[in-house]
Coordinates of C-alpha atoms and ligand atoms in Angstrom, one line a residue:
M1 CA 185.0 69.7 -83.0
K2 CA 182.3 66.4 -83.4
S3 CA 179.7 67.1 -80.4
G4 CA 178.9 65.0 -78.1
I5 CA 175.5 64.5 -80.6
D6 CA 176.9 63.5 -83.5
E7 CA 180.6 61.2 -81.8
V8 CA 177.1 59.0 -80.4
A9 CA 174.6 59.2 -82.7
G10 CA 178.3 58.3 -84.7
W11 CA 178.6 54.8 -82.2
I12 CA 175.7 53.9 -82.8
I13 CA 175.7 53.5 -86.7
D14 CA 178.7 51.6 -86.2
A15 CA 177.6 49.9 -83.4
K16 CA 177.0 46.4 -83.7
R17 CA 174.8 44.9 -80.7
T18 CA 173.6 48.7 -79.1
V19 CA 172.3 47.9 -75.5
V20 CA 170.3 50.7 -73.8
F21 CA 170.9 51.2 -70.0
T22 CA 167.2 53.6 -68.3
G23 CA 166.0 54.4 -64.7
A24 CA 164.1 56.9 -63.5
G25 CA 165.8 60.2 -64.9
L26 CA 163.9 59.2 -67.8
S27 CA 160.1 59.2 -67.2
T28 CA 160.7 62.5 -65.3
E29 CA 159.8 64.8 -68.7
S30 CA 156.9 62.5 -68.6
G31 CA 155.5 63.7 -65.3
I32 CA 156.3 60.8 -63.3
P33 CA 158.6 61.8 -60.3
D34 CA 162.7 60.3 -59.6
F35 CA 163.8 58.8 -56.1
R36 CA 166.3 60.8 -55.2
S37 CA 166.1 64.5 -57.2
P38 CA 164.8 67.5 -54.9
G39 CA 161.0 66.9 -55.5
G40 CA 161.8 63.2 -56.1
V41 CA 159.7 60.2 -54.1
W42 CA 162.6 60.4 -51.1
D43 CA 161.4 63.8 -50.1
R44 CA 158.1 62.7 -49.7
Y45 CA 157.9 59.1 -48.5
N46 CA 160.6 57.1 -46.4
P47 CA 162.7 54.6 -48.3
E48 CA 162.3 52.7 -44.9
D49 CA 158.7 51.9 -45.2
F50 CA 159.1 50.5 -48.9
Y51 CA 161.6 47.1 -47.4
F52 CA 160.8 43.4 -48.4
Q53 CA 161.2 42.7 -45.0
K54 CA 158.4 44.7 -43.1
F55 CA 155.8 44.3 -46.1
I56 CA 156.4 40.7 -45.3
S57 CA 156.4 40.6 -41.4
S58 CA 152.8 43.2 -40.6
E59 CA 149.8 43.9 -41.4
V60 CA 150.4 48.0 -40.8
S61 CA 153.2 48.1 -43.1
R62 CA 151.8 46.3 -45.3
Q63 CA 148.2 49.3 -45.7
K64 CA 150.7 51.4 -45.5
Y65 CA 152.7 50.2 -48.6
W66 CA 149.3 49.9 -50.8
Q67 CA 148.9 53.3 -49.7
M68 CA 151.9 54.8 -51.0
A69 CA 151.8 52.6 -54.1
T70 CA 148.2 53.4 -54.7
E71 CA 149.3 56.9 -54.3
M72 CA 152.3 56.5 -57.5
Y73 CA 150.2 54.8 -59.7
G74 CA 147.8 57.2 -60.3
P75 CA 150.5 59.5 -62.6
M76 CA 152.4 56.1 -63.8
R77 CA 149.3 55.1 -64.9
Q78 CA 148.4 57.7 -66.9
A79 CA 151.8 58.6 -67.5
Q80 CA 152.9 59.0 -71.6
P81 CA 156.6 58.1 -73.3
N82 CA 158.4 61.2 -74.0
P83 CA 159.8 61.8 -76.2
A84 CA 163.4 59.9 -75.4
H85 CA 161.6 56.7 -75.3
L86 CA 159.9 57.3 -78.6
A87 CA 163.2 58.1 -79.6
I88 CA 164.8 54.7 -78.3
A89 CA 161.7 52.7 -79.5
E90 CA 162.6 54.1 -83.1
M91 CA 166.5 52.8 -82.9
E92 CA 165.0 49.5 -82.8
R93 CA 162.7 50.4 -85.6
L94 CA 166.1 50.5 -87.6
G95 CA 167.8 47.8 -86.7
K96 CA 169.7 49.7 -84.5
L97 CA 169.1 49.1 -80.6
D98 CA 169.9 45.1 -79.0
C99 CA 168.0 45.6 -75.9
V100 CA 166.6 47.8 -73.2
I101 CA 167.6 46.7 -69.5
T102 CA 165.4 49.2 -68.0
Q103 CA 165.3 49.8 -63.8
N104 CA 162.0 52.0 -64.6
I105 CA 158.4 50.3 -62.9
D106 CA 156.3 52.5 -65.1
G107 CA 156.1 50.6 -68.8
L108 CA 156.5 53.4 -70.8
H109 CA 158.9 52.0 -73.1
F110 CA 155.9 49.3 -73.9
K111 CA 153.9 52.6 -74.4
A112 CA 156.3 54.0 -77.1
G113 CA 155.9 50.8 -79.1
N114 CA 159.2 48.9 -77.8
S115 CA 158.3 45.1 -78.4
P116 CA 158.8 42.9 -75.8
D117 CA 161.0 40.5 -76.6
K118 CA 164.1 44.1 -76.8
V119 CA 163.1 45.2 -73.0
I120 CA 164.3 43.7 -69.4
E121 CA 162.6 45.2 -66.5
L122 CA 164.9 44.6 -63.9
H123 CA 163.0 45.8 -61.2
G124 CA 159.7 43.8 -62.4
T125 CA 157.1 45.6 -63.0
A126 CA 154.1 48.6 -61.7
M127 CA 151.9 47.5 -63.9
H128 CA 151.4 43.8 -62.2
V129 CA 150.5 42.6 -59.0
S130 CA 151.2 39.1 -57.3
C131 CA 150.8 37.2 -55.2
L132 CA 154.2 36.1 -52.6
N133 CA 152.3 32.7 -51.4
C134 CA 151.5 31.3 -54.7
Q135 CA 153.0 33.9 -57.6
K136 CA 149.4 34.5 -58.9
R137 CA 149.6 37.1 -61.6
Y138 CA 146.8 40.2 -61.7
N139 CA 146.4 43.1 -63.5
R140 CA 146.9 46.0 -61.4
D141 CA 143.7 48.0 -62.0
E142 CA 142.0 45.0 -61.2
I143 CA 143.6 45.0 -57.8
Q144 CA 143.4 49.0 -57.7
M145 CA 139.9 48.6 -58.2
R146 CA 139.4 46.5 -54.7
I147 CA 141.6 49.7 -53.1
K148 CA 139.1 51.4 -54.3
E149 CA 135.9 49.9 -53.4
G150 CA 137.5 50.1 -49.9
V151 CA 139.8 46.5 -49.4
N152 CA 142.6 48.0 -47.1
I153 CA 144.8 45.1 -47.6
P154 CA 144.5 42.8 -51.1
T155 CA 144.8 39.2 -51.0
C156 CA 144.9 36.9 -53.2
D157 CA 141.9 35.1 -54.6
D158 CA 142.9 31.2 -54.7
C159 CA 145.0 31.2 -51.7
G160 CA 145.0 33.8 -49.2
G161 CA 148.1 35.2 -49.6
P162 CA 149.2 38.9 -49.8
L163 CA 149.4 40.9 -52.9
K164 CA 152.1 43.0 -53.9
P165 CA 152.9 45.0 -56.8
A166 CA 155.0 42.8 -59.1
T167 CA 157.9 45.3 -58.6
I168 CA 161.2 44.5 -56.1
S169 CA 161.4 46.5 -53.1
F170 CA 165.3 47.0 -51.1
G171 CA 165.6 43.7 -49.2
Q172 CA 163.9 41.9 -52.5
S173 CA 165.7 39.1 -54.5
M174 CA 166.3 40.1 -58.2
P175 CA 164.4 38.3 -61.4
E176 CA 167.0 35.8 -61.9
R177 CA 166.1 35.5 -65.1
E178 CA 165.9 39.1 -66.0
T179 CA 169.2 40.0 -64.4
Q180 CA 171.0 36.7 -66.1
E181 CA 170.3 38.2 -69.3
A182 CA 170.7 41.2 -68.4
Y183 CA 174.4 41.0 -67.9
H184 CA 174.9 39.0 -70.7
R185 CA 173.6 41.5 -73.2
S186 CA 176.2 43.8 -71.5
S187 CA 179.0 42.0 -71.3
L188 CA 178.3 41.0 -75.7
C189 CA 177.0 45.0 -76.9
D190 CA 180.0 46.8 -78.1
L191 CA 178.1 50.5 -76.8
F192 CA 176.1 50.7 -73.9
I193 CA 174.0 53.9 -73.1
V194 CA 172.8 54.7 -69.5
I195 CA 169.8 57.3 -69.9
G196 CA 168.3 58.9 -66.8
S197 CA 170.4 57.0 -63.6
S198 CA 172.1 57.7 -60.3
L199 CA 174.2 54.7 -61.1
V200 CA 173.6 54.2 -57.3
V201 CA 171.2 51.7 -56.9
H202 CA 172.7 47.8 -57.9
P203 CA 173.5 45.7 -59.1
A204 CA 171.8 47.4 -62.0
A205 CA 174.2 50.2 -61.4
S206 CA 177.4 47.3 -62.2
M207 CA 176.0 46.4 -65.7
P208 CA 178.1 50.0 -67.0
L209 CA 181.3 48.1 -65.7
V210 CA 180.6 45.1 -66.9
A211 CA 179.9 46.3 -70.1
K212 CA 183.1 49.2 -69.9
Q213 CA 185.2 45.6 -68.8
N214 CA 184.5 43.6 -72.2
G215 CA 185.7 46.5 -74.6
A216 CA 181.8 48.2 -75.3
K217 CA 181.7 52.0 -75.6
L218 CA 180.4 53.5 -72.6
V219 CA 177.7 56.6 -73.2
I220 CA 176.4 58.0 -69.8
I221 CA 173.5 61.1 -70.7
N222 CA 172.1 62.3 -67.7
R223 CA 171.0 65.3 -65.8
D224 CA 173.7 65.0 -62.7
P225 CA 177.0 63.6 -62.3
T226 CA 177.2 58.9 -61.5
P227 CA 180.1 57.3 -60.2
C228 CA 180.6 56.5 -63.2
D229 CA 181.2 58.9 -65.0
D230 CA 184.8 59.1 -65.2
M231 CA 185.2 56.0 -66.5
A232 CA 182.4 56.8 -70.0
D233 CA 184.0 57.1 -72.8
R234 CA 181.5 60.6 -73.7
V235 CA 179.0 62.0 -70.1
I236 CA 176.0 64.2 -71.7
H237 CA 174.9 66.1 -69.1
G238 CA 171.4 67.4 -70.1
Q239 CA 167.9 66.7 -70.5
A240 CA 167.2 62.8 -71.7
G241 CA 164.2 64.0 -73.9
P242 CA 166.1 67.0 -75.9
T243 CA 169.3 64.9 -76.0
M244 CA 167.6 61.3 -77.3
N245 CA 165.8 63.6 -80.1
A246 CA 168.5 65.3 -80.9
I247 CA 170.9 61.7 -81.5
L248 CA 167.9 60.3 -83.8
K249 CA 167.8 63.3 -86.1
R250 CA 171.5 62.4 -86.6
L251 CA 171.5 59.2 -86.4
K252 CA 168.3 59.3 -88.9
R253 CA 171.0 61.4 -91.6
G254 CA 173.9 59.7 -90.8
L255 CA 171.3 56.0 -92.1
G256 CA 169.9 58.8 -94.7
I257 CA 167.0 58.3 -93.7
N258 CA 164.8 62.1 -93.7
P259 CA 163.8 63.0 -90.3
Ligands
NAD301 P1 167.5 57.8 -59.5 O1 166.5 58.8 -58.8 O2 168.6 57.4 -58.8 O3 168.1 58.6 -60.4 C1 167.5 59.6 -61.4 C2 168.9 60.3 -62.5 O4 168.5 60.7 -63.4 C3 169.6 61.2 -61.1 O5 170.5 61.1 -61.1 C4 168.5 62.4 -62.2 O6 170.0 63.4 -62.1 C5 168.7 62.3 -63.4 N1 167.6 62.7 -64.1 C6 166.3 62.9 -63.5 N2 165.8 63.9 -64.7 C7 165.9 63.3 -66.2 C8 166.1 64.2 -67.5 N3 164.8 64.3 -68.3 N4 167.3 63.2 -68.0 C9 167.9 63.1 -67.6 N5 168.1 62.5 -66.3 C10 167.5 62.8 -65.4 O7 166.9 56.2 -60.2 P2 167.7 54.9 -60.9 O8 168.6 55.3 -61.5 O9 166.3 54.7 -61.7 O10 167.2 54.2 -60.0 C11 166.4 54.4 -58.8 C12 165.5 53.0 -59.1 O11 164.5 54.3 -58.8 C13 164.6 51.9 -59.5 O12 164.8 50.9 -58.9 C14 163.4 52.2 -60.6 O13 163.1 51.0 -60.5 C15 163.2 52.8 -59.7 N6 162.5 54.4 -59.3 C16 161.3 54.5 -61.3 C17 160.4 55.1 -61.8 C18 160.1 54.6 -63.0 O14 159.7 53.6 -62.7 N7 159.4 56.0 -63.4 C19 160.6 55.9 -60.5 C20 161.2 56.3 -59.7 C21 161.8 55.4 -59.1

């Protein structure tokens, strides 16, 4: 009987459009904690402090938000792609990737070598900051430098509006273009591979369902069970890095490329 690794590699070879859908679990092996695992972000912070309504409603909340965001940004800025990110970038180079739909905000798909037109960042990016009033964008490092120099609540140079990392917080609208594009790609693909997501955050978590309903094969690679495991064609409960590394090796062998 074929192992899950062989089977998934074979499906990637046969597929015309493979969508890879990634979550925080993809980046834990790069040293960035996820939200829901023990020791994850929600063990240390109260999720309610990240709600968008709180951010816009009071200066105290904005200051607290920037304190937490600053603490989380350091490790994210330093993080390097792990073998799972690198395998996904290699899939692009091999012509075996339609796109990556990511919930991650850490920019590691780009550091790994995926091109910008192949990555849909559903929840924005921590690498930029934007003004909630006039939408002016700033490089995150520039704003972090201001905080290091003593600014507690950064504001926009042009209009004085509140600055916030360009990520989507709870209660904040999803980015329209990215969300539409992600649904579109999910409905067109014939193979949809989830890597490192608990599949509980919506609307992102409905994308595997959309893919499946439109006839795609669904693969879930995650350390722990997810609510979508029952409808998947193959579930691999394992670490993202070693699993993707093994799949990439079989994929290359199947394509006649020396690993
Ligand atoms: P989540 O925290 O809800 O779930 C992560 C899942 O990954 C868990 O089910 C866990 O079992 C699994 N996992 C952890 N390490 C793994 C590994 N090495 N290999 C395989 N599986 C592993 O994360 P989510 O589903 O992405 O959704 C929550 C939100 O988290 C998203 O909106 C995202 O924006 C945000 N987030 C992003 C980052 C990041 O950018 N790196 C970090 C924390 C949170």
